[in-house]
mmCIF file of C-alpha atoms in Angstrom:
data_model
loop_
_atom_site.group_PDB
_atom_site.id
_atom_site.type_symbol
_atom_site.label_atom_id
_atom_site.label_comp_id
_atom_site.label_asym_id
_atom_site.label_seq_id
_atom_site.Cartn_x
_atom_site.Cartn_y
_atom_site.Cartn_z
ATOM 1 C CA MET A 3 12.781 -14.822 4.781
ATOM 2 C CA THR A 4 11.327 -12.742 7.608
ATOM 3 C CA PRO A 5 8.028 -11.280 6.381
ATOM 4 C CA LEU A 6 7.916 -7.565 5.653
ATOM 5 C CA LEU A 7 5.739 -5.429 7.917
ATOM 6 C CA GLU A 8 4.506 -2.143 6.446
ATOM 7 C CA VAL A 9 2.696 0.321 8.713
ATOM 8 C CA ILE A 10 0.559 3.282 7.680
ATOM 9 C CA ALA A 11 1.900 6.583 9.006
ATOM 10 C CA LEU A 12 0.266 9.994 8.998
ATOM 11 C CA GLY A 13 3.235 11.980 10.238
ATOM 12 C CA PRO A 14 6.666 11.925 11.910
ATOM 13 C CA ALA A 15 5.454 10.706 15.319
ATOM 14 C CA ASP A 16 3.769 7.723 13.689
ATOM 15 C CA ALA A 17 6.970 6.986 11.791
ATOM 16 C CA GLU A 18 9.078 7.030 14.942
ATOM 17 C CA ALA A 19 6.672 4.744 16.804
ATOM 18 C CA ALA A 20 6.445 2.322 13.887
ATOM 19 C CA GLN A 21 10.229 2.088 13.714
ATOM 20 C CA ALA A 22 10.466 1.542 17.483
ATOM 21 C CA GLY A 23 7.944 -1.288 17.202
ATOM 22 C CA GLY A 24 9.862 -3.127 14.496
ATOM 23 C CA ALA A 25 8.186 -2.069 11.232
ATOM 24 C CA ASP A 26 10.155 -2.568 8.027
ATOM 25 C CA ARG A 27 8.539 0.095 5.862
ATOM 26 C CA LEU A 28 6.028 2.940 6.026
ATOM 27 C CA GLU A 29 3.158 3.911 3.790
ATOM 28 C CA LEU A 30 2.649 7.637 4.237
ATOM 29 C CA VAL A 31 -0.860 8.943 3.647
ATOM 30 C CA ALA A 32 -3.256 11.713 4.660
ATOM 31 C CA GLN A 33 -7.019 11.886 5.252
ATOM 32 C CA MET A 34 -7.907 8.334 6.202
ATOM 33 C CA SER A 35 -11.526 9.513 6.189
ATOM 34 C CA ALA A 36 -11.114 9.289 2.396
ATOM 35 C CA ASP A 37 -9.293 5.946 2.679
ATOM 36 C CA GLY A 38 -5.896 7.575 2.253
ATOM 37 C CA LEU A 39 -4.908 10.502 0.055
ATOM 38 C CA SER A 40 -1.535 12.056 -0.768
ATOM 39 C CA PRO A 41 0.360 13.714 2.070
ATOM 40 C CA ALA A 42 1.698 17.220 1.676
ATOM 41 C CA PRO A 43 5.298 17.165 0.421
ATOM 42 C CA SER A 44 6.329 19.039 3.569
ATOM 43 C CA VAL A 45 4.957 16.194 5.684
ATOM 44 C CA ALA A 46 6.744 13.645 3.517
ATOM 45 C CA ALA A 47 10.016 15.493 4.027
ATOM 46 C CA ALA A 48 9.476 15.566 7.798
ATOM 47 C CA VAL A 49 8.738 11.845 7.898
ATOM 48 C CA VAL A 50 11.817 10.991 5.834
ATOM 49 C CA ALA A 51 13.883 13.034 8.295
ATOM 50 C CA ALA A 52 12.307 11.333 11.322
ATOM 51 C CA THR A 53 12.988 7.693 10.452
ATOM 52 C CA ASP A 54 15.512 5.331 8.946
ATOM 53 C CA LEU A 55 12.738 3.244 7.439
ATOM 54 C CA PRO A 56 11.937 3.363 3.719
ATOM 55 C CA VAL A 57 8.876 5.499 3.108
ATOM 56 C CA ARG A 58 6.410 5.062 0.255
ATOM 57 C CA ALA A 59 4.099 8.032 -0.157
ATOM 58 C CA MET A 60 0.554 7.753 -1.453
ATOM 59 C CA LEU A 61 -0.147 9.418 -4.791
ATOM 60 C CA ARG A 62 -3.921 9.830 -4.787
ATOM 61 C CA THR A 63 -5.849 13.088 -4.958
ATOM 62 C CA THR A 64 -9.473 11.922 -5.143
ATOM 63 C CA ALA A 65 -11.512 9.649 -2.903
ATOM 64 C CA ASP A 66 -12.269 7.276 -5.776
ATOM 65 C CA PHE A 67 -9.780 5.398 -7.957
ATOM 66 C CA ALA A 68 -9.788 7.802 -10.894
ATOM 67 C CA ALA A 69 -6.641 9.661 -11.861
ATOM 68 C CA GLY A 70 -6.930 13.084 -10.255
ATOM 69 C CA PRO A 71 -5.450 16.375 -11.441
ATOM 70 C CA ASP A 72 -1.787 17.371 -11.261
ATOM 71 C CA LEU A 73 -0.562 13.844 -10.566
ATOM 72 C CA LEU A 74 2.770 14.143 -12.338
ATOM 73 C CA GLY A 75 3.727 17.372 -10.629
ATOM 74 C CA LEU A 76 2.760 15.999 -7.239
ATOM 75 C CA ALA A 77 4.692 12.798 -7.933
ATOM 76 C CA ASP A 78 7.795 14.867 -8.663
ATOM 77 C CA GLU A 79 7.335 16.900 -5.479
ATOM 78 C CA LEU A 80 6.940 13.804 -3.309
ATOM 79 C CA LEU A 81 9.919 12.053 -4.884
ATOM 80 C CA ALA A 82 12.034 15.162 -4.311
ATOM 81 C CA THR A 83 11.522 14.776 -0.538
ATOM 82 C CA GLY A 84 13.587 11.578 -0.532
ATOM 83 C CA VAL A 85 10.819 9.007 -0.189
ATOM 84 C CA ALA A 86 11.867 5.525 -1.260
ATOM 85 C CA GLY A 87 8.891 5.126 -3.572
ATOM 86 C CA LEU A 88 5.231 5.856 -4.199
ATOM 87 C CA VAL A 89 1.910 4.074 -3.827
ATOM 88 C CA PHE A 90 -0.542 4.590 -6.663
ATOM 89 C CA GLY A 91 -2.948 2.907 -9.056
ATOM 90 C CA PHE A 92 -5.882 4.130 -11.084
ATOM 91 C CA LEU A 93 -8.995 2.758 -12.757
ATOM 92 C CA ASP A 94 -10.604 4.162 -15.883
ATOM 93 C CA ASP A 95 -14.299 4.858 -16.380
ATOM 94 C CA SER A 96 -14.955 1.223 -17.322
ATOM 95 C CA GLY A 97 -13.371 -0.138 -14.163
ATOM 96 C CA GLU A 98 -10.223 -1.367 -15.908
ATOM 97 C CA ILE A 99 -6.662 -0.481 -14.908
ATOM 98 C CA ASP A 100 -5.765 2.957 -16.264
ATOM 99 C CA VAL A 101 -2.549 1.633 -17.764
ATOM 100 C CA ALA A 102 -1.611 4.840 -19.593
ATOM 101 C CA THR A 103 -1.731 7.004 -16.453
ATOM 102 C CA CYS A 104 0.098 4.417 -14.367
ATOM 103 C CA GLU A 105 2.836 4.210 -16.996
ATOM 104 C CA ARG A 106 3.224 7.987 -17.061
ATOM 105 C CA VAL A 107 3.686 8.086 -13.297
ATOM 106 C CA ALA A 108 6.015 5.067 -13.344
ATOM 107 C CA GLU A 109 8.271 6.920 -15.782
ATOM 108 C CA ARG A 110 8.840 9.596 -13.113
ATOM 109 C CA MET A 111 10.120 7.026 -10.612
ATOM 110 C CA GLN A 112 13.654 6.928 -12.042
ATOM 111 C CA GLY A 113 14.147 3.332 -11.002
ATOM 112 C CA ARG A 114 12.550 3.595 -7.576
ATOM 113 C CA PRO A 115 10.071 0.810 -6.735
ATOM 114 C CA TRP A 116 6.395 1.440 -6.182
ATOM 115 C CA THR A 117 3.243 -0.202 -4.885
ATOM 116 C CA PHE A 118 -0.019 -0.566 -6.796
ATOM 117 C CA HIS A 119 -2.690 0.128 -4.207
ATOM 118 C CA ARG A 120 -6.095 -1.377 -3.495
ATOM 119 C CA ALA A 121 -7.737 0.006 -6.612
ATOM 120 C CA ILE A 122 -7.079 -3.501 -7.923
ATOM 121 C CA ASP A 123 -9.688 -4.910 -5.524
ATOM 122 C CA HIS A 124 -12.300 -2.670 -7.151
ATOM 123 C CA ALA A 125 -11.480 -3.496 -10.772
ATOM 124 C CA ARG A 126 -14.259 -4.881 -12.946
ATOM 125 C CA ASP A 127 -12.240 -7.950 -13.923
ATOM 126 C CA THR A 128 -9.611 -8.730 -11.291
ATOM 127 C CA ASP A 129 -7.808 -11.397 -13.325
ATOM 128 C CA ARG A 130 -7.319 -8.974 -16.182
ATOM 129 C CA ALA A 131 -6.385 -6.240 -13.713
ATOM 130 C CA TRP A 132 -3.631 -8.383 -12.210
ATOM 131 C CA ALA A 133 -2.228 -9.134 -15.650
ATOM 132 C CA ASP A 134 -2.202 -5.435 -16.498
ATOM 133 C CA VAL A 135 -0.605 -4.404 -13.208
ATOM 134 C CA LEU A 136 2.174 -6.977 -13.315
ATOM 135 C CA ASP A 137 3.169 -5.662 -16.738
ATOM 136 C CA LEU A 138 3.688 -2.124 -15.415
ATOM 137 C CA PRO A 139 7.327 -1.039 -15.053
ATOM 138 C CA GLY A 140 8.824 -0.878 -11.577
ATOM 139 C CA VAL A 141 5.900 -2.220 -9.540
ATOM 140 C CA ASP A 142 7.178 -4.625 -6.894
ATOM 141 C CA ALA A 143 4.136 -4.879 -4.615
ATOM 142 C CA VAL A 144 0.366 -4.973 -4.993
ATOM 143 C CA LEU A 145 -1.510 -3.854 -1.886
ATOM 144 C CA THR A 146 -4.591 -6.038 -1.916
ATOM 145 C CA ALA A 147 -7.192 -7.556 0.363
ATOM 146 C CA GLY A 148 -8.486 -9.887 -2.343
ATOM 147 C CA SER A 149 -11.886 -8.230 -1.938
ATOM 148 C CA PRO A 150 -13.301 -4.697 -1.774
ATOM 149 C CA VAL A 151 -14.493 -5.385 1.773
ATOM 150 C CA GLY A 152 -11.286 -6.706 3.305
ATOM 151 C CA VAL A 153 -8.894 -9.570 3.859
ATOM 152 C CA ARG A 154 -11.222 -11.641 6.019
ATOM 153 C CA GLU A 155 -13.504 -12.061 3.011
ATOM 154 C CA GLY A 156 -10.798 -11.941 0.340
ATOM 155 C CA TRP A 157 -8.001 -14.149 1.649
ATOM 156 C CA VAL A 158 -9.133 -17.047 -0.527
ATOM 157 C CA ASN A 159 -8.412 -14.869 -3.565
ATOM 158 C CA LEU A 160 -5.048 -13.680 -2.238
ATOM 159 C CA VAL A 161 -3.627 -17.179 -2.068
ATOM 160 C CA LYS A 162 -4.239 -17.586 -5.813
ATOM 161 C CA ARG A 163 -1.939 -14.689 -6.722
ATOM 162 C CA ASP A 164 1.814 -14.456 -7.152
ATOM 163 C CA PRO A 165 2.917 -14.411 -3.507
ATOM 164 C CA SER A 166 6.087 -12.500 -4.334
ATOM 165 C CA ARG A 167 3.997 -9.488 -5.367
ATOM 166 C CA VAL A 168 1.190 -9.594 -2.768
ATOM 167 C CA LEU A 169 1.245 -7.006 0.008
ATOM 168 C CA ALA A 170 -1.649 -8.279 2.099
ATOM 169 C CA GLY A 171 -3.648 -5.497 3.693
ATOM 170 C CA GLY A 172 -7.052 -3.944 4.120
ATOM 171 C CA GLY A 173 -8.700 -5.079 7.326
ATOM 172 C CA LEU A 174 -5.888 -7.548 8.008
ATOM 173 C CA THR A 175 -6.429 -9.515 11.214
ATOM 174 C CA ALA A 176 -4.071 -11.821 13.053
ATOM 175 C CA ASP A 177 -6.171 -14.944 12.571
ATOM 176 C CA VAL A 178 -5.726 -15.005 8.778
ATOM 177 C CA VAL A 179 -1.961 -14.477 8.866
ATOM 178 C CA PRO A 180 -0.992 -18.171 9.271
ATOM 179 C CA THR A 181 -2.995 -19.109 6.173
ATOM 180 C CA LEU A 182 -1.373 -16.331 4.148
ATOM 181 C CA LEU A 183 2.089 -17.314 5.350
ATOM 182 C CA ASP A 184 1.413 -20.930 4.392
ATOM 183 C CA ALA A 185 0.532 -19.686 0.890
ATOM 184 C CA GLY A 186 3.959 -18.065 0.607
ATOM 185 C CA ILE A 187 2.907 -14.447 1.163
ATOM 186 C CA ARG A 188 5.721 -12.530 2.831
ATOM 187 C CA ALA A 189 4.547 -8.910 2.950
ATOM 188 C CA PHE A 190 1.854 -7.503 5.233
ATOM 189 C CA HIS A 191 0.314 -4.044 5.635
ATOM 190 C CA VAL A 192 -1.428 -2.754 8.754
ATOM 191 C CA GLY A 193 -3.181 0.478 9.597
ATOM 192 C CA SER A 194 -5.604 1.051 12.452
ATOM 193 C CA THR A 195 -4.528 -2.135 14.280
ATOM 194 C CA ALA A 196 -1.112 -0.534 14.798
ATOM 195 C CA ARG A 197 -2.724 2.345 16.702
ATOM 196 C CA GLU A 198 -3.833 2.855 20.273
ATOM 197 C CA GLY A 199 -7.318 1.433 20.628
ATOM 198 C CA GLY A 200 -7.426 0.603 16.911
ATOM 199 C CA SER A 201 -8.583 4.140 16.106
ATOM 200 C CA TRP A 202 -7.366 6.443 13.338
ATOM 201 C CA THR A 203 -7.683 9.331 15.777
ATOM 202 C CA SER A 204 -4.926 7.772 17.897
ATOM 203 C CA PRO A 205 -1.213 7.638 17.083
ATOM 204 C CA VAL A 206 0.733 4.582 16.020
ATOM 205 C CA CYS A 207 1.618 2.551 19.105
ATOM 206 C CA ALA A 208 5.057 0.909 19.231
ATOM 207 C CA SER A 209 3.768 -1.991 21.319
ATOM 208 C CA ALA A 210 0.927 -2.665 18.869
ATOM 209 C CA VAL A 211 3.427 -2.689 16.010
ATOM 210 C CA GLY A 212 5.597 -4.974 18.118
ATOM 211 C CA ARG A 213 2.776 -7.498 18.417
ATOM 212 C CA TRP A 214 2.472 -7.621 14.642
ATOM 213 C CA ARG A 215 6.266 -7.963 14.369
ATOM 214 C CA ALA A 216 6.225 -10.897 16.778
ATOM 215 C CA LEU A 217 3.374 -12.571 14.905
ATOM 216 C CA LEU A 218 5.210 -12.314 11.611
ATOM 217 C CA ARG A 219 8.379 -13.831 13.021
#
């Protein structure tokens, strides 16, 4: 199976460049200065119109991993734009998975798949967190670096997880990809390394995406 390549997009131009470079899926976010918050529904609609790729929109309204206000209404608005799914995941005050909130959002998905995002890397007990997340309805990917500080430090933890659920991302670099592929991981997520000069202030670059596509073939 050819590995899946997911690219972070901030708007329609990013989506078009990612598709031209060979991406398989987009994660649509806003405000990378806060490590990725929800996009405006109007932006989500524009991105869906600009690309043939499946788009998963971030559902996150605060810079931490707590459940923010108005999540269910925002989830409905984003889903109404035609996105293929959402990206979300919340921790409670004790650092455990906020199962109740995640279940409430998952109920709005109406069968669409979703990604649990990197909140899992910040959970107090990651083994328990994984067990909780994999029991949630509809989740088909867990965006994880295996560590709060990134894949280069966390790859040893990634290879212990169910490879069919791991979406490896968070400081992903080319040198760790062969090890992750050997462990059976077949889904990869890139952000700044798909952009001109590796900067969030620059747009997605089709040739940079193409290099990742070639590596994953």
